[in-house]
Amino acid sequence: YAASDTAPTAEGAPLVTNSDYRLSPRDLVQFQVYNQPDMTTAQRVTPNGELRLPLIGTVNVSGQTLRQAEVLLETQLKERGFFVNPQVILAVEQYAERYVSVLGQVNSPERIPMSVETKSLGILQAITQAGGFTRVSRTDQVQVLRVTPEGREERFTINVDDILKAKTPDSQPEFQLTAGDVVFVPERVF
């Protein structure tokens, strides 16, 4: 199964999995042990990154790939003496919502959804999707708030004017936003 990109469900319909995808809080994950239909369950990863599973209890899986989490859960089932050689199958039924918020002096302040495959989003693209700057935007002091996986807040001040004036993309790299970032465009003082 490890080389496959699909996992069978209890009903036989495949759920698409992604071997590079790392589990994150609020993902809905289907847990199965091969040949043990009574063990099949779907659980949402808690905000702390944990899954609560039958026999095993609470296990932290946040940031692990599906395969890493499967090996961890197989080890837990073996060490506790429940199975001799269990084959755990995990599949993501529903990915957690991923977005970037753009607020302040833009024409359409909103949450911009990010697909699971998207690792980052350029700040210019996010501002464009939020309708672009208003006439009174202070484009040299755009603020970005990011919360790290450890829960620490990071703040960045981005001079979008410099990015826009760059002669080549390499001369002024565009600031990359990650899921959960909040962009705030302040108002100019006249």
mmCIF file of C-alpha atoms in Angstrom:
data_model
loop_
_atom_site.group_PDB
_atom_site.id
_atom_site.type_symbol
_atom_site.label_atom_id
_atom_site.label_comp_id
_atom_site.label_asym_id
_atom_site.label_seq_id
_atom_site.Cartn_x
_atom_site.Cartn_y
_atom_site.Cartn_z
ATOM 1 C CA TYR A 1 0.000 0.000 0.000
ATOM 2 C CA ALA A 2 2.835 2.449 0.795
ATOM 3 C CA ALA A 3 3.526 3.143 -2.889
ATOM 4 C CA SER A 4 -0.128 3.810 -3.693
ATOM 5 C CA ASP A 5 -1.797 7.210 -3.716
ATOM 6 C CA THR A 6 -5.194 5.833 -2.729
ATOM 7 C CA ALA A 7 -6.406 3.954 0.284
ATOM 8 C CA PRO A 8 -9.500 1.756 0.316
ATOM 9 C CA THR A 9 -12.322 2.852 2.571
ATOM 10 C CA ALA A 10 -14.643 0.514 4.445
ATOM 11 C CA GLU A 11 -17.137 0.921 1.603
ATOM 12 C CA GLY A 12 -14.449 0.266 -1.040
ATOM 13 C CA ALA A 13 -14.392 3.791 -2.544
ATOM 14 C CA PRO A 14 -10.870 5.209 -2.624
ATOM 15 C CA LEU A 15 -9.924 8.273 -0.607
ATOM 16 C CA VAL A 16 -7.159 10.311 -2.182
ATOM 17 C CA THR A 17 -4.066 10.665 -0.017
ATOM 18 C CA ASN A 18 -0.949 12.755 -0.509
ATOM 19 C CA SER A 19 2.349 11.283 0.662
ATOM 20 C CA ASP A 20 3.960 14.735 1.157
ATOM 21 C CA TYR A 21 0.991 16.243 2.980
ATOM 22 C CA ARG A 22 1.588 16.897 6.664
ATOM 23 C CA LEU A 23 -1.337 16.511 9.043
ATOM 24 C CA SER A 24 -2.552 19.704 10.653
ATOM 25 C CA PRO A 25 -5.133 20.701 13.263
ATOM 26 C CA ARG A 26 -8.774 20.422 12.113
ATOM 27 C CA ASP A 27 -8.054 17.783 9.401
ATOM 28 C CA LEU A 28 -10.650 14.992 9.369
ATOM 29 C CA VAL A 29 -8.696 11.719 9.239
ATOM 30 C CA GLN A 30 -10.007 8.216 8.627
ATOM 31 C CA PHE A 31 -8.214 5.573 10.736
ATOM 32 C CA GLN A 32 -8.306 1.863 9.838
ATOM 33 C CA VAL A 33 -6.480 -1.275 10.842
ATOM 34 C CA TYR A 34 -6.381 -3.763 7.958
ATOM 35 C CA ASN A 35 -8.794 -6.668 8.473
ATOM 36 C CA GLN A 36 -10.247 -5.052 11.631
ATOM 37 C CA PRO A 37 -13.499 -3.323 10.529
ATOM 38 C CA ASP A 38 -14.477 -2.594 14.146
ATOM 39 C CA MET A 39 -11.420 -0.320 14.472
ATOM 40 C CA THR A 40 -12.423 2.008 11.595
ATOM 41 C CA THR A 41 -13.199 5.549 12.684
ATOM 42 C CA ALA A 42 -12.991 9.111 11.408
ATOM 43 C CA GLN A 43 -11.577 11.677 13.811
ATOM 44 C CA ARG A 44 -10.738 15.351 13.499
ATOM 45 C CA VAL A 45 -7.223 16.368 14.545
ATOM 46 C CA THR A 46 -7.616 18.569 17.632
ATOM 47 C CA PRO A 47 -6.315 22.161 17.741
ATOM 48 C CA ASN A 48 -3.371 20.719 19.732
ATOM 49 C CA GLY A 49 -2.545 18.344 16.843
ATOM 50 C CA GLU A 50 -3.816 15.152 18.482
ATOM 51 C CA LEU A 51 -5.949 12.233 17.309
ATOM 52 C CA ARG A 52 -8.073 10.275 19.802
ATOM 53 C CA LEU A 53 -8.211 6.664 18.651
ATOM 54 C CA PRO A 54 -9.632 3.365 19.923
ATOM 55 C CA LEU A 55 -7.243 1.287 22.077
ATOM 56 C CA ILE A 56 -4.398 3.780 21.583
ATOM 57 C CA GLY A 57 -5.896 6.902 23.141
ATOM 58 C CA THR A 58 -4.521 10.349 22.343
ATOM 59 C CA VAL A 59 -1.539 10.612 19.978
ATOM 60 C CA ASN A 60 0.115 13.783 18.632
ATOM 61 C CA VAL A 61 0.252 13.592 14.808
ATOM 62 C CA SER A 62 0.494 17.271 13.830
ATOM 63 C CA GLY A 63 3.203 17.949 11.266
ATOM 64 C CA GLN A 64 3.673 14.280 10.382
ATOM 65 C CA THR A 65 3.092 12.828 6.926
ATOM 66 C CA LEU A 66 0.370 10.191 6.653
ATOM 67 C CA ARG A 67 2.995 7.447 6.415
ATOM 68 C CA GLN A 68 4.887 8.699 9.501
ATOM 69 C CA ALA A 69 1.633 8.773 11.474
ATOM 70 C CA GLU A 70 0.737 5.257 10.268
ATOM 71 C CA VAL A 71 4.103 3.895 11.487
ATOM 72 C CA LEU A 72 3.685 5.672 14.836
ATOM 73 C CA LEU A 73 0.201 4.206 15.322
ATOM 74 C CA GLU A 74 1.322 0.710 14.244
ATOM 75 C CA THR A 75 4.125 0.899 16.839
ATOM 76 C CA GLN A 76 1.668 1.988 19.542
ATOM 77 C CA LEU A 77 -0.682 -0.932 18.760
ATOM 78 C CA LYS A 78 2.235 -3.442 18.828
ATOM 79 C CA GLU A 79 3.858 -2.095 22.007
ATOM 80 C CA ARG A 80 0.577 -2.213 23.903
ATOM 81 C CA GLY A 81 0.061 -5.837 22.851
ATOM 82 C CA PHE A 82 -3.165 -5.344 20.900
ATOM 83 C CA PHE A 83 -1.803 -6.697 17.565
ATOM 84 C CA VAL A 84 1.229 -8.665 16.431
ATOM 85 C CA ASN A 85 1.717 -6.925 13.058
ATOM 86 C CA PRO A 86 -0.993 -4.291 12.492
ATOM 87 C CA GLN A 87 -1.318 -2.439 9.208
ATOM 88 C CA VAL A 88 -2.674 1.035 9.890
ATOM 89 C CA ILE A 89 -4.202 2.973 7.005
ATOM 90 C CA LEU A 90 -4.790 6.714 7.356
ATOM 91 C CA ALA A 91 -6.521 8.931 4.807
ATOM 92 C CA VAL A 92 -7.564 12.564 4.989
ATOM 93 C CA GLU A 93 -11.331 12.797 4.416
ATOM 94 C CA GLN A 94 -11.441 16.577 4.742
ATOM 95 C CA TYR A 95 -8.546 18.996 4.858
ATOM 96 C CA ALA A 96 -8.548 21.821 7.396
ATOM 97 C CA GLU A 97 -9.520 25.173 5.949
ATOM 98 C CA ARG A 98 -6.426 27.105 4.855
ATOM 99 C CA TYR A 99 -6.586 30.815 4.130
ATOM 100 C CA VAL A 100 -4.875 34.215 4.303
ATOM 101 C CA SER A 101 -6.836 37.240 5.580
ATOM 102 C CA VAL A 102 -6.346 40.623 3.904
ATOM 103 C CA LEU A 103 -7.768 43.564 5.882
ATOM 104 C CA GLY A 104 -7.601 47.347 5.998
ATOM 105 C CA GLN A 105 -7.272 49.648 2.993
ATOM 106 C CA VAL A 106 -8.047 47.173 0.209
ATOM 107 C CA ASN A 107 -11.145 47.279 -1.975
ATOM 108 C CA SER A 108 -12.562 43.908 -0.847
ATOM 109 C CA PRO A 109 -11.185 42.835 2.556
ATOM 110 C CA GLU A 110 -11.593 39.069 2.760
ATOM 111 C CA ARG A 111 -10.239 35.612 3.523
ATOM 112 C CA ILE A 112 -8.404 34.198 0.549
ATOM 113 C CA PRO A 113 -8.584 30.391 0.458
ATOM 114 C CA MET A 114 -5.396 28.409 -0.156
ATOM 115 C CA SER A 115 -5.488 24.935 -1.645
ATOM 116 C CA VAL A 116 -3.768 22.039 0.096
ATOM 117 C CA GLU A 117 -1.069 21.959 -2.595
ATOM 118 C CA THR A 118 -0.212 25.655 -2.126
ATOM 119 C CA LYS A 119 2.685 26.142 0.288
ATOM 120 C CA SER A 120 2.715 29.953 0.089
ATOM 121 C CA LEU A 121 1.087 32.919 -1.631
ATOM 122 C CA GLY A 122 2.842 36.110 -2.734
ATOM 123 C CA ILE A 123 1.713 39.251 -0.929
ATOM 124 C CA LEU A 124 0.965 41.010 -4.251
ATOM 125 C CA GLN A 125 -1.319 38.167 -5.338
ATOM 126 C CA ALA A 126 -3.163 38.245 -2.000
ATOM 127 C CA ILE A 127 -3.688 42.019 -2.194
ATOM 128 C CA THR A 128 -4.823 41.713 -5.815
ATOM 129 C CA GLN A 129 -7.353 39.017 -4.874
ATOM 130 C CA ALA A 130 -8.644 41.374 -2.176
ATOM 131 C CA GLY A 131 -9.427 43.986 -4.854
ATOM 132 C CA GLY A 132 -6.145 45.894 -4.724
ATOM 133 C CA PHE A 133 -5.208 48.968 -2.713
ATOM 134 C CA THR A 134 -7.654 51.827 -2.057
ATOM 135 C CA ARG A 135 -6.680 55.450 -2.871
ATOM 136 C CA VAL A 136 -5.645 56.037 0.753
ATOM 137 C CA SER A 137 -3.523 52.895 1.278
ATOM 138 C CA ARG A 138 -0.122 53.209 2.862
ATOM 139 C CA THR A 139 1.671 50.740 0.619
ATOM 140 C CA ASP A 140 5.109 51.163 2.209
ATOM 141 C CA GLN A 141 3.953 49.938 5.655
ATOM 142 C CA VAL A 142 1.874 46.803 4.994
ATOM 143 C CA GLN A 143 1.733 44.693 8.158
ATOM 144 C CA VAL A 144 1.771 40.878 8.281
ATOM 145 C CA LEU A 145 0.929 38.927 11.437
ATOM 146 C CA ARG A 146 1.962 35.264 11.541
ATOM 147 C CA VAL A 147 1.496 32.748 14.349
ATOM 148 C CA THR A 148 4.208 30.079 14.373
ATOM 149 C CA PRO A 149 3.383 26.391 14.999
ATOM 150 C CA GLU A 150 4.702 26.929 18.552
ATOM 151 C CA GLY A 151 2.078 29.672 19.076
ATOM 152 C CA ARG A 152 4.487 32.625 18.953
ATOM 153 C CA GLU A 153 3.394 35.778 17.069
ATOM 154 C CA GLU A 154 5.683 37.220 14.411
ATOM 155 C CA ARG A 155 5.108 40.643 12.840
ATOM 156 C CA PHE A 156 6.559 41.873 9.559
ATOM 157 C CA THR A 157 6.409 45.301 7.913
ATOM 158 C CA ILE A 158 6.530 44.996 4.129
ATOM 159 C CA ASN A 159 7.283 47.844 1.734
ATOM 160 C CA VAL A 160 5.089 46.776 -1.182
ATOM 161 C CA ASP A 161 6.165 49.909 -3.119
ATOM 162 C CA ASP A 162 9.690 48.477 -3.343
ATOM 163 C CA ILE A 163 8.359 45.153 -4.636
ATOM 164 C CA LEU A 164 6.246 46.935 -7.266
ATOM 165 C CA LYS A 165 9.154 49.170 -8.386
ATOM 166 C CA ALA A 166 11.627 46.289 -8.747
ATOM 167 C CA LYS A 167 13.067 46.094 -12.266
ATOM 168 C CA THR A 168 13.356 42.312 -12.143
ATOM 169 C CA PRO A 169 11.647 39.786 -9.869
ATOM 170 C CA ASP A 170 15.053 38.791 -8.456
ATOM 171 C CA SER A 171 16.053 42.315 -7.392
ATOM 172 C CA GLN A 172 13.282 42.548 -4.763
ATOM 173 C CA PRO A 173 11.821 39.132 -3.879
ATOM 174 C CA GLU A 174 8.129 39.132 -3.071
ATOM 175 C CA PHE A 175 7.183 38.396 0.531
ATOM 176 C CA GLN A 176 5.542 34.956 0.763
ATOM 177 C CA LEU A 177 2.464 34.449 2.937
ATOM 178 C CA THR A 178 1.625 31.122 4.554
ATOM 179 C CA ALA A 179 -1.761 29.758 5.661
ATOM 180 C CA GLY A 180 -3.153 31.660 8.631
ATOM 181 C CA ASP A 181 -1.294 34.918 7.944
ATOM 182 C CA VAL A 182 -3.182 38.195 8.422
ATOM 183 C CA VAL A 183 -2.267 41.101 6.129
ATOM 184 C CA PHE A 184 -3.242 44.612 7.236
ATOM 185 C CA VAL A 185 -2.930 47.575 4.863
ATOM 186 C CA PRO A 186 -2.918 50.807 6.918
ATOM 187 C CA GLU A 187 -4.331 54.179 5.888
ATOM 188 C CA ARG A 188 -2.045 57.001 4.740
ATOM 189 C CA VAL A 189 -1.830 60.050 6.995
ATOM 190 C CA PHE A 190 -2.243 63.232 4.959
#
